[in-house]
Short mmCIF file of C-alpha atoms in Angstrom, two decimals:
data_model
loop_
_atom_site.label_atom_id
_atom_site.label_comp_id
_atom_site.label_asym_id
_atom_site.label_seq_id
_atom_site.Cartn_x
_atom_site.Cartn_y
_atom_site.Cartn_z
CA UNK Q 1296 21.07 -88.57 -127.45
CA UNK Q 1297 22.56 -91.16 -124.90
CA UNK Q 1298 25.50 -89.76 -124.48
CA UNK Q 1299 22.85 -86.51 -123.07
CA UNK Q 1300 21.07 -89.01 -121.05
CA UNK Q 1301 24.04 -90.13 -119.85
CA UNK Q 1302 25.16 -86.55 -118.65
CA UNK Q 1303 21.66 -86.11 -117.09
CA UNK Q 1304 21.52 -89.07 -115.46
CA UNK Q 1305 24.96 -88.27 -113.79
CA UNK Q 1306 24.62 -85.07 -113.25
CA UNK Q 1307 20.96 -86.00 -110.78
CA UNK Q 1308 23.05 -88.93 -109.13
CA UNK Q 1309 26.12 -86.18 -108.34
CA UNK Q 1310 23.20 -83.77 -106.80
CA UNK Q 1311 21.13 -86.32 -105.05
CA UNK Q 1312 24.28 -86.93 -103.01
CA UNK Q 1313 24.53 -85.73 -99.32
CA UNK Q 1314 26.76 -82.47 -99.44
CA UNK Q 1315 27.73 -82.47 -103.29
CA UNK Q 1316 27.34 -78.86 -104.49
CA UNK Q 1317 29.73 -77.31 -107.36
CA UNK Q 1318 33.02 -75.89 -106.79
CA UNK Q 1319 33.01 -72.18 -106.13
CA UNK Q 1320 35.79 -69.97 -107.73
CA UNK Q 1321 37.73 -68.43 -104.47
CA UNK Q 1322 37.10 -65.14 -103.60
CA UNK Q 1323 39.45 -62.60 -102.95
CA UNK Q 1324 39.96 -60.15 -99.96
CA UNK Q 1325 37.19 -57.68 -101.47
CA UNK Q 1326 34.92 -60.19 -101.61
CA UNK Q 1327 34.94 -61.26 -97.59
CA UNK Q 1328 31.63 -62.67 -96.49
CA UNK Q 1329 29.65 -60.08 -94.53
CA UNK Q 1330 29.02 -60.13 -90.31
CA UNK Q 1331 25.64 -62.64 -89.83
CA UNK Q 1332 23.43 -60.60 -86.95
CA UNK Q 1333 21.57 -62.58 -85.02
CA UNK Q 1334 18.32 -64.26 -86.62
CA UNK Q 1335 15.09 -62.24 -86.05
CA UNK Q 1336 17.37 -59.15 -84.70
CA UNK Q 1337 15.18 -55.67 -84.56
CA UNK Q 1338 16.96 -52.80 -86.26
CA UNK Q 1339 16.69 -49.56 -83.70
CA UNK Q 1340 17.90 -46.32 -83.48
CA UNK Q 1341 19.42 -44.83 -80.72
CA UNK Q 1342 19.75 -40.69 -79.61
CA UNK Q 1343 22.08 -38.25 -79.01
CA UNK Q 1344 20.43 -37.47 -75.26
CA UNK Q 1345 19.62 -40.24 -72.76
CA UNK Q 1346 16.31 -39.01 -72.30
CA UNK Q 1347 15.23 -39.88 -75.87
CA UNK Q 1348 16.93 -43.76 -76.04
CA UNK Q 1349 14.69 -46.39 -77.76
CA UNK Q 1350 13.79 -48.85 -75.21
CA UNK Q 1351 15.21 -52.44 -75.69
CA UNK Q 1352 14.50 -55.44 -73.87
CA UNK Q 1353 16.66 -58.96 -73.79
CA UNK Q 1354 17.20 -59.88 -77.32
CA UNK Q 1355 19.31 -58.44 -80.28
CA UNK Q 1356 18.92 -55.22 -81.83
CA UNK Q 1357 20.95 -53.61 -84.98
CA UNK Q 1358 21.98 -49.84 -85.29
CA UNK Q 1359 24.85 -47.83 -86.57
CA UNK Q 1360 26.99 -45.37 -85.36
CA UNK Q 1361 29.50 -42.81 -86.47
CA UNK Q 1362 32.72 -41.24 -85.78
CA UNK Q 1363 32.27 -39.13 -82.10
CA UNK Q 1364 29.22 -40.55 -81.81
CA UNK Q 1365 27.71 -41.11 -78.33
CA UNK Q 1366 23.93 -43.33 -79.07
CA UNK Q 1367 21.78 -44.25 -76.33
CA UNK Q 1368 19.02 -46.44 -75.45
CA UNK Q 1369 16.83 -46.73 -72.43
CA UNK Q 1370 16.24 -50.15 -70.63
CA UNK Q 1371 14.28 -51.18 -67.36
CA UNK Q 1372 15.52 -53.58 -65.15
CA UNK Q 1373 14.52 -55.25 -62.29
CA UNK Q 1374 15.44 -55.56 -58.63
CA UNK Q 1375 17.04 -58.87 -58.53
CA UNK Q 1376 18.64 -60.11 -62.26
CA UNK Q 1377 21.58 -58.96 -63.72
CA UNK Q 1378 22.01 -57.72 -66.91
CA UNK Q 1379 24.43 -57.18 -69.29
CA UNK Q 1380 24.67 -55.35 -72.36
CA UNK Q 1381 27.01 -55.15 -75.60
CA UNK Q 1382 27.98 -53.63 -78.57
CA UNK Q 1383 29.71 -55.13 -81.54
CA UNK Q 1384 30.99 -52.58 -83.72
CA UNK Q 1385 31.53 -53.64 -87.51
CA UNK Q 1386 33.74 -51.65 -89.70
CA UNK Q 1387 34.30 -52.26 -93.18
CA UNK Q 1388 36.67 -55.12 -93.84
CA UNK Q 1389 39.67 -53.15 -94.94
CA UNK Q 1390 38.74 -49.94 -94.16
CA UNK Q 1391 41.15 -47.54 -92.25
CA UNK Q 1392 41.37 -47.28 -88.73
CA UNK Q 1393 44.54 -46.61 -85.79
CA UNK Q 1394 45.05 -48.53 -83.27
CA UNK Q 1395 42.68 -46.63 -80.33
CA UNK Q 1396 39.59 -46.39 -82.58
CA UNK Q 1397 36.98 -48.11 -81.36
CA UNK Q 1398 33.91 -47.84 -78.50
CA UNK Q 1399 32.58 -47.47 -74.98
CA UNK Q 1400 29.52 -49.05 -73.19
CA UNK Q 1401 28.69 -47.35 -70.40
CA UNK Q 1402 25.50 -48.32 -68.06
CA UNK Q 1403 24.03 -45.83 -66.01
CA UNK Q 1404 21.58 -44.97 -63.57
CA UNK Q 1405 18.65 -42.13 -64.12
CA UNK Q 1406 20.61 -40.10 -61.55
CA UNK Q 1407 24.22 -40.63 -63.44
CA UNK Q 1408 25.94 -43.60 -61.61
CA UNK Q 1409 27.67 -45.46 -63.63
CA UNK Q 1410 26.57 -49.07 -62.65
CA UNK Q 1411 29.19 -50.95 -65.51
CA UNK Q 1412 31.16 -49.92 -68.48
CA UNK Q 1413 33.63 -51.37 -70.83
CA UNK Q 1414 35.91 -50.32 -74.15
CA UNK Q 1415 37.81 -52.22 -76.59
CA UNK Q 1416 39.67 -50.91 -79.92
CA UNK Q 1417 41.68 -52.18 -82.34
CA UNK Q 1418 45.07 -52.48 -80.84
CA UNK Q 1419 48.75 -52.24 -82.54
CA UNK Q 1420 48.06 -53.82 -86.19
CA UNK Q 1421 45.35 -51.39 -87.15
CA UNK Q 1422 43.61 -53.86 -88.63
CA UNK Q 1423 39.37 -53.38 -89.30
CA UNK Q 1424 37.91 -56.35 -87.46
CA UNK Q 1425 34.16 -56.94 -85.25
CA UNK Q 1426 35.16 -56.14 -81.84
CA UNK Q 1427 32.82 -55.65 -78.67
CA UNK Q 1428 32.58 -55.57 -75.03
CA UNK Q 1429 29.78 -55.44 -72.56
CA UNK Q 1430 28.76 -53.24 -69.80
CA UNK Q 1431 26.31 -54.61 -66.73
CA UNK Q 1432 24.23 -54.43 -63.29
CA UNK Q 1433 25.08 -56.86 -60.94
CA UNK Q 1434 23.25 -57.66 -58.44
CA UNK Q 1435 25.16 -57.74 -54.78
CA UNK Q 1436 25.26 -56.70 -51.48
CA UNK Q 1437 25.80 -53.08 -50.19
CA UNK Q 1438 26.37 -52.29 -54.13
CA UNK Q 1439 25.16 -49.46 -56.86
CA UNK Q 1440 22.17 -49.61 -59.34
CA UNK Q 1441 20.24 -52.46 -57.14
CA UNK Q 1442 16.85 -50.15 -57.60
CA UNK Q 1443 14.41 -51.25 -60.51
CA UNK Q 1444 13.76 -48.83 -63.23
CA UNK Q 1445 14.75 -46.93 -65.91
CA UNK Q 1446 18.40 -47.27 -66.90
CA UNK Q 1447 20.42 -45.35 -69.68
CA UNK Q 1448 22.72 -47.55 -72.40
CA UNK Q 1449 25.00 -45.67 -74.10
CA UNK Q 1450 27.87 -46.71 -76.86
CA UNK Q 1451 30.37 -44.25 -77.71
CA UNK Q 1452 32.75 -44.66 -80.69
CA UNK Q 1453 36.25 -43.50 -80.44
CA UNK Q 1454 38.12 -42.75 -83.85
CA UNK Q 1455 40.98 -40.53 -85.51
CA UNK Q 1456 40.38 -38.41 -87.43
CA UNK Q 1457 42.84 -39.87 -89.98
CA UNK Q 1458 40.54 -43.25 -89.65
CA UNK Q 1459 38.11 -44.09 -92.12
CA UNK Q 1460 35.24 -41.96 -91.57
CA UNK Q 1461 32.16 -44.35 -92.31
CA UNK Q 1462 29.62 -45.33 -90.44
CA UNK Q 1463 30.04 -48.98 -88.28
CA UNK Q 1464 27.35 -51.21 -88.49
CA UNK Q 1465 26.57 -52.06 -84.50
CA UNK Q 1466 24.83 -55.44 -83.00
CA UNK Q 1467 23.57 -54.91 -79.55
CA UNK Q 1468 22.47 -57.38 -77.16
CA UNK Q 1469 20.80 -57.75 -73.90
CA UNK Q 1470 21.23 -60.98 -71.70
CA UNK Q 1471 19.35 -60.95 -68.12
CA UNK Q 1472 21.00 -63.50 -65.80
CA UNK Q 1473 19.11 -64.71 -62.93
CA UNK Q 1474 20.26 -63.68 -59.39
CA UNK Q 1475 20.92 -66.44 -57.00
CA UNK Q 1476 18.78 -67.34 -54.12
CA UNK Q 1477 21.25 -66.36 -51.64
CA UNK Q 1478 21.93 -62.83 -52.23
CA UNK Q 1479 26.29 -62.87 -53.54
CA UNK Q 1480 28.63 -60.61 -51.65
CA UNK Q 1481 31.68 -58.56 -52.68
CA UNK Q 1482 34.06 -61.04 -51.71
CA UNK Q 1483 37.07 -62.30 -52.60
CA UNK Q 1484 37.30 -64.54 -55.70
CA UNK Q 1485 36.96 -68.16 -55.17
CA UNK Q 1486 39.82 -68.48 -58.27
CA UNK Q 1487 42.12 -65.69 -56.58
CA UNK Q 1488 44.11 -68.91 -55.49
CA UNK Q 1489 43.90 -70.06 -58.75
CA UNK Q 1490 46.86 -68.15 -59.95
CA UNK Q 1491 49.53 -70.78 -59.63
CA UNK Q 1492 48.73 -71.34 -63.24
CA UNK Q 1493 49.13 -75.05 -63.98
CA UNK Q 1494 51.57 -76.39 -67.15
CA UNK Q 1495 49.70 -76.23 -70.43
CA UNK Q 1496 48.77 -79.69 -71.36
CA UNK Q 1497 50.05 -80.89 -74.60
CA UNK Q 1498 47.74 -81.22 -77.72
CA UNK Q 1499 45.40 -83.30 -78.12
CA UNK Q 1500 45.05 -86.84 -79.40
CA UNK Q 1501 43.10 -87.38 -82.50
CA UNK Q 1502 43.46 -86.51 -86.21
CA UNK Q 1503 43.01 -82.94 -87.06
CA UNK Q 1504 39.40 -82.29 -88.72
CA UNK Q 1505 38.26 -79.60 -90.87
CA UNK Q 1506 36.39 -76.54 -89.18
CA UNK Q 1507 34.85 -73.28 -90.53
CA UNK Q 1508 34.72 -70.62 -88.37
CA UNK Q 1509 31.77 -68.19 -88.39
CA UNK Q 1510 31.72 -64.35 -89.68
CA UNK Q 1511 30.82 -63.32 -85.78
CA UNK Q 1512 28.96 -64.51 -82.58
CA UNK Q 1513 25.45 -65.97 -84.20
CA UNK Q 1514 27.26 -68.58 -86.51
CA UNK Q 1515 30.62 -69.51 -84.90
CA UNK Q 1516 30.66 -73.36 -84.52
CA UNK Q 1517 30.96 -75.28 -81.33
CA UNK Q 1518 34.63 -76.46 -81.44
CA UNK Q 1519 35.20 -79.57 -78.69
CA UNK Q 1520 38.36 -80.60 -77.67
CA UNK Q 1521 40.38 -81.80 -80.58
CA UNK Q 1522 42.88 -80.58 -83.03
CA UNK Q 1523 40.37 -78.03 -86.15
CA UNK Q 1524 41.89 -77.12 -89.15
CA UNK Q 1525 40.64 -73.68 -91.11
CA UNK Q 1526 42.02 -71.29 -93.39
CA UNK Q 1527 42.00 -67.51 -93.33
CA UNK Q 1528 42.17 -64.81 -95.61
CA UNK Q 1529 43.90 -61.50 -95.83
CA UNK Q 1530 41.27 -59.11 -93.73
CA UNK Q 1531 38.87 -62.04 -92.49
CA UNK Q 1532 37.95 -62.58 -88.85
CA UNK Q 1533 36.68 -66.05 -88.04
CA UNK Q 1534 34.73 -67.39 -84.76
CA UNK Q 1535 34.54 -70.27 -82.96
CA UNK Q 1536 32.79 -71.34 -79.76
CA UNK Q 1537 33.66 -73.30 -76.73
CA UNK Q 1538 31.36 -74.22 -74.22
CA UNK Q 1539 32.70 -74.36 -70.25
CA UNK Q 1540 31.22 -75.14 -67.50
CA UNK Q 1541 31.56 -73.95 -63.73
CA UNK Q 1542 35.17 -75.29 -62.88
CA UNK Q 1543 36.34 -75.67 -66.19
CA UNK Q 1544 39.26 -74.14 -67.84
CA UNK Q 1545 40.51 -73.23 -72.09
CA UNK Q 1546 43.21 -73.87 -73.30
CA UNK Q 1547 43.58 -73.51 -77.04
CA UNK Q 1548 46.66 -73.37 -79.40
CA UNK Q 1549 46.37 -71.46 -82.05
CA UNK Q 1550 48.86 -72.54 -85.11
CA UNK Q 1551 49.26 -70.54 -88.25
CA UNK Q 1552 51.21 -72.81 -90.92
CA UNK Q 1553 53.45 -71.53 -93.76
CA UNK Q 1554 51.76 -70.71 -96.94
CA UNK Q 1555 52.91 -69.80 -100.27
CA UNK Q 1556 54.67 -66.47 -100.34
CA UNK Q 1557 54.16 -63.58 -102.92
CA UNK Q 1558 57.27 -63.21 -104.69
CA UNK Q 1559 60.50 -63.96 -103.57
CA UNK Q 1560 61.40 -61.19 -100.53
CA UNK Q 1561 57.61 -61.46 -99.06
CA UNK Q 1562 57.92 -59.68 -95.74
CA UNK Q 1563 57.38 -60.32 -92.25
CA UNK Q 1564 54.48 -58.55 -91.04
CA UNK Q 1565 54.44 -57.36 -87.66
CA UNK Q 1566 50.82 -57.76 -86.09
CA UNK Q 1567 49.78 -60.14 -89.18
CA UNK Q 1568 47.45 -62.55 -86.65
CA UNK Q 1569 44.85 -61.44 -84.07
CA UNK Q 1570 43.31 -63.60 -81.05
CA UNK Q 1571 40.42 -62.43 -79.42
CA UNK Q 1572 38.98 -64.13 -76.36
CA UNK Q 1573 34.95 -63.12 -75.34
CA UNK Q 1574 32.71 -64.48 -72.51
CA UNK Q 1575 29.04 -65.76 -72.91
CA UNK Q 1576 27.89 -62.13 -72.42
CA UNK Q 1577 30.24 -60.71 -75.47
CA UNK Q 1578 32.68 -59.12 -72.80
CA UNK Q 1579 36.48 -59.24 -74.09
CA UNK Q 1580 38.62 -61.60 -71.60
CA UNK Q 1581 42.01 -60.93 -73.53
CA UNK Q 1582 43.50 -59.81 -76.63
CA UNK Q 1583 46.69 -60.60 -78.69
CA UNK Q 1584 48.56 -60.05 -81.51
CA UNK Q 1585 51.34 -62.71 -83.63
CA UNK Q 1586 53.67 -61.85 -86.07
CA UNK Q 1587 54.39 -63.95 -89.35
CA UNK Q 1588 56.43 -64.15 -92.55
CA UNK Q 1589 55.01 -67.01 -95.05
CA UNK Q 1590 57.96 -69.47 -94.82
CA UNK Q 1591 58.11 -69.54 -90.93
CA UNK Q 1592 55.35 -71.26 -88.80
CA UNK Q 1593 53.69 -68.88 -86.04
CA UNK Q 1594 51.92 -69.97 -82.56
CA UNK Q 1595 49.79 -68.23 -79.67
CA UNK Q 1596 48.59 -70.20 -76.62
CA UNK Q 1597 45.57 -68.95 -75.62
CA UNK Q 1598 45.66 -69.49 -71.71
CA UNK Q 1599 42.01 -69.28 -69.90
CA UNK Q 1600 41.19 -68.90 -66.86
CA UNK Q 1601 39.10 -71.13 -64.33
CA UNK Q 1602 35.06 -70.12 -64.55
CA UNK Q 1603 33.53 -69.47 -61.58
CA UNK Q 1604 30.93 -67.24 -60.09
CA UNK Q 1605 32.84 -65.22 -57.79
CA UNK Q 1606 35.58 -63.88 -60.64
CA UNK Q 1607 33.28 -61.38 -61.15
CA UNK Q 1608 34.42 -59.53 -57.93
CA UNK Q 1609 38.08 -59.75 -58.75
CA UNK Q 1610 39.35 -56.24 -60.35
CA UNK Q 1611 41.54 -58.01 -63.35
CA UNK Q 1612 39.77 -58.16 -67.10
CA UNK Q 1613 40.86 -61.85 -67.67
CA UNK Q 1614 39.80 -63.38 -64.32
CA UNK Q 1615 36.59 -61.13 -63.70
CA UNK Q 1616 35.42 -61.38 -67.14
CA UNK Q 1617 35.60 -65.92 -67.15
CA UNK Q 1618 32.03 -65.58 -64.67
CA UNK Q 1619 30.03 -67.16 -66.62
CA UNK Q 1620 28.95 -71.19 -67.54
CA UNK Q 1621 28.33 -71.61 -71.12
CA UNK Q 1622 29.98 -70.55 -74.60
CA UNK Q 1623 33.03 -68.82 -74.94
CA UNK Q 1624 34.21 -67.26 -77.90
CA UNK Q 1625 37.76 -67.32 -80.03
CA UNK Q 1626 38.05 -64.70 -82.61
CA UNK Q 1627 41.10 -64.95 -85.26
CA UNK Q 1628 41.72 -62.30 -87.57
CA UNK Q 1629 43.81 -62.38 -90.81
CA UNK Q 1630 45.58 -58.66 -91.24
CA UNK Q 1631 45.29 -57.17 -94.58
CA UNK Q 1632 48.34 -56.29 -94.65
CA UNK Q 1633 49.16 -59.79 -95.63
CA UNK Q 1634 47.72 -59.88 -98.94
CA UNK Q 1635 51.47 -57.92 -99.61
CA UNK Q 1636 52.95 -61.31 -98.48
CA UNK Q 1637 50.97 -64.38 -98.65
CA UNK Q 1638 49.49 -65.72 -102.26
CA UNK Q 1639 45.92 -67.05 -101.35
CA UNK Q 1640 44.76 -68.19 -98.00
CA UNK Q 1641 47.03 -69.62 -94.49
CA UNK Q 1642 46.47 -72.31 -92.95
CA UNK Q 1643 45.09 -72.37 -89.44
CA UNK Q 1644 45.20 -74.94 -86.69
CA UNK Q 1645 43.13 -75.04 -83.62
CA UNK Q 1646 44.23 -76.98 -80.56
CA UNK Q 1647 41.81 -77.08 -77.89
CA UNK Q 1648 41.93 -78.76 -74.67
CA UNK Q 1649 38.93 -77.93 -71.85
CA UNK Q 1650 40.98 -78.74 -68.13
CA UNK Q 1651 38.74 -79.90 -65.32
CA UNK Q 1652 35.41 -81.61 -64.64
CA UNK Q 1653 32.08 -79.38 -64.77
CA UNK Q 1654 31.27 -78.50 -61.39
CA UNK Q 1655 28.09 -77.51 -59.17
CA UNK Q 1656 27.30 -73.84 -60.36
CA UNK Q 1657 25.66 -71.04 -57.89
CA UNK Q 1658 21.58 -71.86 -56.61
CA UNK Q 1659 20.00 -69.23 -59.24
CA UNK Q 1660 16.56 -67.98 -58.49
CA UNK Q 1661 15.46 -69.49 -62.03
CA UNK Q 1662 16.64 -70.79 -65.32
CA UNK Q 1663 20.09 -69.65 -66.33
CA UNK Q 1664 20.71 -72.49 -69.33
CA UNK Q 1665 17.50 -71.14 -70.52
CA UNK Q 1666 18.69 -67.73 -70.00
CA UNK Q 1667 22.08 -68.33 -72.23
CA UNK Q 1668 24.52 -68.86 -69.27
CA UNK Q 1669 24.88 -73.04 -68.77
CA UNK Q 1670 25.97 -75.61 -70.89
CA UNK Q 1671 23.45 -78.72 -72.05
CA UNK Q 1672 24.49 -81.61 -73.27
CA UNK Q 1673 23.47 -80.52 -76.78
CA UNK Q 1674 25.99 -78.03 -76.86
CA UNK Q 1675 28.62 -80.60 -75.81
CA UNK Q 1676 27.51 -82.77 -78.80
CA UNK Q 1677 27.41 -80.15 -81.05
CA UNK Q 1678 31.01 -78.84 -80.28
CA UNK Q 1679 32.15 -82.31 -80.19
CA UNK Q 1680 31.31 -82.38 -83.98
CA UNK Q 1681 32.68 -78.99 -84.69
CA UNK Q 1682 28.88 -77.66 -85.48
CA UNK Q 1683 26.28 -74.91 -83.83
CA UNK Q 1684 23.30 -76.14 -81.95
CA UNK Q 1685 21.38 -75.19 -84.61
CA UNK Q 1686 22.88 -76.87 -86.72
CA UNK Q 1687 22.72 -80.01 -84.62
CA UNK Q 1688 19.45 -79.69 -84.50
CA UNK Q 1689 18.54 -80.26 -87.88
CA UNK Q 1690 21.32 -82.99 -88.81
CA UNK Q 1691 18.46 -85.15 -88.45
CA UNK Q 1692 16.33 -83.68 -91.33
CA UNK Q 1693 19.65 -83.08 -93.46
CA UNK Q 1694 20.29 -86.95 -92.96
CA UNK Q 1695 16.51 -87.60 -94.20
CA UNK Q 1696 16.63 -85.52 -97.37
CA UNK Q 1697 20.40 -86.94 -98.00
CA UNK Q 1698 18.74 -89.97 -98.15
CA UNK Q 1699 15.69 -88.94 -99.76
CA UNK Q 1700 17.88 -87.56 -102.73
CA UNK Q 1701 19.84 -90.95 -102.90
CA UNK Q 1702 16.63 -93.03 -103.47
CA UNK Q 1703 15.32 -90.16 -105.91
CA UNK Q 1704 18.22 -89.66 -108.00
CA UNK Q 1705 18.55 -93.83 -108.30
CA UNK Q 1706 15.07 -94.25 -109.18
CA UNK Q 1707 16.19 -91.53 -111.80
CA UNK Q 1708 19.15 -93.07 -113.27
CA UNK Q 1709 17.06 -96.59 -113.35
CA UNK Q 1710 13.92 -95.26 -114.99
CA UNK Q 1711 16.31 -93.25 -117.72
CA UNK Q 1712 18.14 -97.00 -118.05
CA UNK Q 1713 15.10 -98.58 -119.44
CA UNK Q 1714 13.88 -95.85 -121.42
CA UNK Q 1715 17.33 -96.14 -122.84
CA UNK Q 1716 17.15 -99.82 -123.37
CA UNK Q 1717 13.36 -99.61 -124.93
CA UNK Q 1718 14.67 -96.92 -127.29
CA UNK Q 1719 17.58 -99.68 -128.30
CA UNK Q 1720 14.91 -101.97 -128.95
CA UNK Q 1721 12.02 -99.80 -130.48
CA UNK Q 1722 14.22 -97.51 -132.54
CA UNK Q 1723 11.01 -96.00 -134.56
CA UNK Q 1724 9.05 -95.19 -131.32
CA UNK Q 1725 12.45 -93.71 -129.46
#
């Protein structure tokens, strides 16, 4: 019987500890963890004709879409925001698809003008993945789609028809940015004369600390400058988060180590790594793909561009699409193809470096941190520690019940001691 009290009594002090929890057996590729959508997230349904689209407002919204597919929803702006719109398509981890599958966002007037539009697909390594991009109204002078009203949504999916042939899971949302005071022009970018890229910096000082990236946008941890450490998995995607502010510039090495190989000829596998950069908005910036074989190291420096206002104006993806202050967002994805060469996970190091001090942003006509498109101190401290604001925000109670569960399970373990010790001494009453 004390040896069972004994057990007990360890086993309460092991789970009144801050973070203890029991080992969980790996999981294998078929067992990736699914896409989180975004908390409170309303599931619509959108229509084949424009004139039928459910209307959404800012927020999140969840649908689905099939192959040749065109769904559309109806939104009404206003005469002096901007807004902008994706999709995030989610095949099946695993599931077939060539290397031009994937969608379109278009946004268009009642009258047929297209006021924004984007695509993305898979690229070269075939590989099923989350990918989006974003289509938007800006507003500017002498430009299109300034009127307020009714406006038409529409995400298009793009497959072969040797692709897998099952519906995608889609997250849509819907960010309104406020205009600025003074009405913005069509001008040249203020980063045009940016482009005598400067050298990238070397890594960063500091030990190396454990991250785990999220299965999409909604849970991808803040990730400071530092040196992050993280694992991937044949088929998984992982996200991270940055936050930049006006003036600032990413640069982040990405490092895959070698890992233990699957027999003794495991193969190099062209397209085996996948780097995704987004904006605030869920626009793509930039896309990239790194070969690996398990004995051989792999790199690929992920070169940002300067953030400022005026990008938007400039024609090229990767300068017009860094307009924004606030989170950006690093996607790396694990082909599953590899499972054919790699026994188990890889190792993954993250090298980030921000370049330049946060400077003044553009006079808004209201509340852009509030609006998604800043950067608070709060999201500083929570990428600092590698951790989501959420998250950061309830460290506090996670400290109190840590501590809570220490002084419970010790009260415990010294109540169960003297019953012990009375039994000893009373052995007809124990």
């Amino acid at each position: 019987m004390r040896g069972s009290l004994a057990a007990a009594a360890a086993l309460c002090a092991v789970a009144a500890l801050p973070g203890a929890a029991a080992a969980a057996p790996s999981a294998g590729p078929e067992d990736l963890p699914a896409y989180e959508t975004a908390p409170g997230a309303q599931r619509v349904e959108g229509q084949e004709s424009s004139a039928h689209g459910p209307a959404i407002e800012p927020g999140f919204y969840t649908d689905d879409i099939g192959p040749g597919e065109r769904r559309y929803y109806s939104v009404t702006l206003d005469g002096e925001s901007n807004a902008w719109i994706s999709a995030t398509a989610l095949p099946e981890p695993g599931s077939r698809v060539k290397s031009m599958d994937g969608i379109e966002v278009v946004l268009e007037s009642a009258d047929g003008v297209n006021c924004g539009d984007g695509d993305v697909s898979f690229g070269s390594d075939d590989s099923a993945r989350p990918i989006a991009d974003l289509a938007g109204r800006m507003i500017r002078k002498d430009g299109h789609c300034q009127e307020p009203g009714v406006y038409h949504f529409s995400v298009e999916r793009d497959s072969d028809e040797t692709a897998d042939a099952g519906r995608w899971p889609l997250e849509i949302s819907f960010m309104r940015e406020p205009g600025l005071r003074k009405q913005a022009s069509g001008g040249p970018s203020e980063a045009a004369s940016d482009a005598a890229t400067p050298s990238p910096p070397g890594a960063p000082k500091g030990e190396t600390r454990p991250i785990e990236g999220g299965t999409g946008f909604n849970d991808a941890p803040g990730m400071g400058e530092g040196n992050w450490s993280d694992r991937l998995r044949p088929g998984e995607t992982r996200f991270y988060k940055v936050p930049l502010d006006w003036g600032q510039r990413l640069y982040t090495r990405v490092e895959f180590g070698t890992a233990r190989a699957r027999g003794d000829n495991a193969p190099y596998v062209s397209g085996a790594f996948r780097v995704d950069l987004y904006n605030t908005a869920r626009g793509r910036i930039g896309t990239d793909g790194v070969g690996y074989r398990p004995d051989k190291p792999a790199a690929y420096l992920l070169d940002g561009q300067r953030v400022a206002f005026a990008n938007r104006f400039d024609g090229s993806t990767e300068l017009g699409e860094t307009r924004f202050a606030g989170w950006y967002y690093i996607a790396v994805h694990a082909n599953g193809k590899l499972a054919e060469s790699v026994d188990g996970t890889v190792p993954v190091v993250l090298r980030t470096t921000v370049v330049g001090e946060p400077e003044a942003g553009p006079e808004y006509d209201g509340n852009a941190e509030e609006a998604g498109f800043g950067v608070t101190e709060d999201d500083r401290e929570a990428a600092a520690e590698g951790l989501s604001r959420s998250a950061a925000e309830s460290g506090e109670t996670l400290r109190l019940l840590g501590w809570a569960g220490i002084g419970t399970g010790t009260a415990l373990i010294l109540g169960l001691g003297l019953w012990t010790l009375l039994a000893r001494r009373s052995p007809g009453r124990a």
